[in-house]
Amino acid sequence: MRPRVGQMLASTVDTTAVIVVRCPDEELEIGCGGAAMVEGNGNGAGSAATGTADPGLTGGSLLGKRYADDELGVELLCTKPGPGTLTVNGVPLPMKTAKPLPASD
């Protein structure tokens, strides 16, 4: 799939849903729990999990946290948490850490 900024994606193996915040202009496989995510917000009638998560990719995703890979230029915002690990091209996405504030000494 070629993701686009603002696109809503939902997992097919759990309740995880994300919004694409940043992405390159190229084909990427965005997944969760070892299965590709599909377009949608996870709230529709067809949003129930239809697959089984890979046991090795069940690290979970947290509500309101951003997951990013700066080398690929991908950033996702989790809008619905779930037990599946977010991946891009099969590689787990790390949670983005907050930038430290400058010291006020």
PDB file of C-alpha atoms in Angstrom, residues 22-86:
ATOM      1  CA  ARG A  22       4.285  11.215   8.219  1.00  0.00           C
ATOM      2  CA  CYS A  23       5.238   8.868   5.375  1.00  0.00           C
ATOM      3  CA  PRO A  24       7.441   8.703   2.291  1.00  0.00           C
ATOM      4  CA  ASP A  25       5.976   8.633  -1.203  1.00  0.00           C
ATOM      5  CA  GLU A  26       6.606   4.920  -1.718  1.00  0.00           C
ATOM      6  CA  GLU A  27       5.003   1.526  -1.197  1.00  0.00           C
ATOM      7  CA  LEU A  28       5.142   0.326   2.424  1.00  0.00           C
ATOM      8  CA  GLU A  29       3.600  -2.595   4.254  1.00  0.00           C
ATOM      9  CA  ILE A  30       2.223  -1.243   7.518  1.00  0.00           C
ATOM     10  CA  GLY A  31       1.200  -4.063   9.800  1.00  0.00           C
ATOM     11  CA  CYS A  32       0.104  -4.941  13.291  1.00  0.00           C
ATOM     12  CA  GLY A  33       0.613  -8.268  15.024  1.00  0.00           C
ATOM     13  CA  GLY A  34       2.126  -9.759  11.876  1.00  0.00           C
ATOM     14  CA  ALA A  35      -0.779  -8.920   9.530  1.00  0.00           C
ATOM     15  CA  ALA A  36      -1.196  -5.997   7.132  1.00  0.00           C
ATOM     16  CA  MET A  37      -3.390  -3.144   8.336  1.00  0.00           C
ATOM     17  CA  VAL A  38      -6.370  -2.019   6.246  1.00  0.00           C
ATOM     18  CA  GLU A  39      -7.820   1.412   5.575  1.00  0.00           C
ATOM     19  CA  GLY A  40     -10.498   2.383   8.087  1.00  0.00           C
ATOM     20  CA  ASN A  41     -10.836   3.636  11.633  1.00  0.00           C
ATOM     21  CA  GLY A  42     -11.650   0.347  13.351  1.00  0.00           C
ATOM     22  CA  ASN A  43     -15.166   1.495  14.307  1.00  0.00           C
ATOM     23  CA  GLY A  44     -17.153   0.149  11.360  1.00  0.00           C
ATOM     24  CA  ALA A  45     -19.247  -3.002  11.155  1.00  0.00           C
ATOM     25  CA  GLY A  46     -16.422  -4.901   9.485  1.00  0.00           C
ATOM     26  CA  SER A  47     -13.800  -3.858  12.036  1.00  0.00           C
ATOM     27  CA  ALA A  48     -13.809  -7.061  14.093  1.00  0.00           C
ATOM     28  CA  ALA A  49     -10.517  -8.948  14.143  1.00  0.00           C
ATOM     29  CA  THR A  50     -10.546 -11.541  11.381  1.00  0.00           C
ATOM     30  CA  GLY A  51      -7.054 -13.002  11.760  1.00  0.00           C
ATOM     31  CA  THR A  52      -4.674 -14.276  14.389  1.00  0.00           C
ATOM     32  CA  ALA A  53      -1.714 -12.251  15.638  1.00  0.00           C
ATOM     33  CA  ASP A  54       1.819 -13.596  15.364  1.00  0.00           C
ATOM     34  CA  PRO A  55       2.835 -14.564  18.958  1.00  0.00           C
ATOM     35  CA  GLY A  56       6.236 -12.931  18.392  1.00  0.00           C
ATOM     36  CA  LEU A  57       4.609  -9.583  17.565  1.00  0.00           C
ATOM     37  CA  THR A  58       2.381  -8.992  20.584  1.00  0.00           C
ATOM     38  CA  GLY A  59       4.292  -6.220  22.341  1.00  0.00           C
ATOM     39  CA  GLY A  60       1.263  -3.934  22.154  1.00  0.00           C
ATOM     40  CA  SER A  61       0.596  -0.351  21.164  1.00  0.00           C
ATOM     41  CA  LEU A  62      -0.422   2.454  23.504  1.00  0.00           C
ATOM     42  CA  LEU A  63      -3.152   5.061  23.034  1.00  0.00           C
ATOM     43  CA  GLY A  64      -1.854   8.501  22.061  1.00  0.00           C
ATOM     44  CA  LYS A  65       1.735   7.370  21.510  1.00  0.00           C
ATOM     45  CA  ARG A  66       3.630   7.919  18.283  1.00  0.00           C
ATOM     46  CA  TYR A  67       5.586   5.141  16.611  1.00  0.00           C
ATOM     47  CA  ALA A  68       8.253   6.197  14.131  1.00  0.00           C
ATOM     48  CA  ASP A  69      11.200   5.188  11.976  1.00  0.00           C
ATOM     49  CA  ASP A  70      13.186   8.282  11.038  1.00  0.00           C
ATOM     50  CA  GLU A  71      15.259   6.447   8.403  1.00  0.00           C
ATOM     51  CA  LEU A  72      12.111   5.460   6.487  1.00  0.00           C
ATOM     52  CA  GLY A  73      10.337   8.728   7.278  1.00  0.00           C
ATOM     53  CA  VAL A  74       7.301   6.993   8.802  1.00  0.00           C
ATOM     54  CA  GLU A  75       5.330   8.142  11.848  1.00  0.00           C
ATOM     55  CA  LEU A  76       2.044   6.694  13.130  1.00  0.00           C
ATOM     56  CA  LEU A  77      -0.211   7.958  15.929  1.00  0.00           C
ATOM     57  CA  CYS A  78      -2.075   5.256  17.862  1.00  0.00           C
ATOM     58  CA  THR A  79      -5.769   6.170  18.196  1.00  0.00           C
ATOM     59  CA  LYS A  80      -6.919   2.788  19.545  1.00  0.00           C
ATOM     60  CA  PRO A  81      -4.578   0.548  21.571  1.00  0.00           C
ATOM     61  CA  GLY A  82      -4.207  -3.176  21.154  1.00  0.00           C
ATOM     62  CA  PRO A  83      -1.904  -6.094  21.919  1.00  0.00           C
ATOM     63  CA  GLY A  84      -0.279  -6.227  18.451  1.00  0.00           C
ATOM     64  CA  THR A  85       3.114  -4.698  17.635  1.00  0.00           C
ATOM     65  CA  LEU A  86       3.134  -2.074  14.851  1.00  0.00           C
TER      66      LEU A  86
END
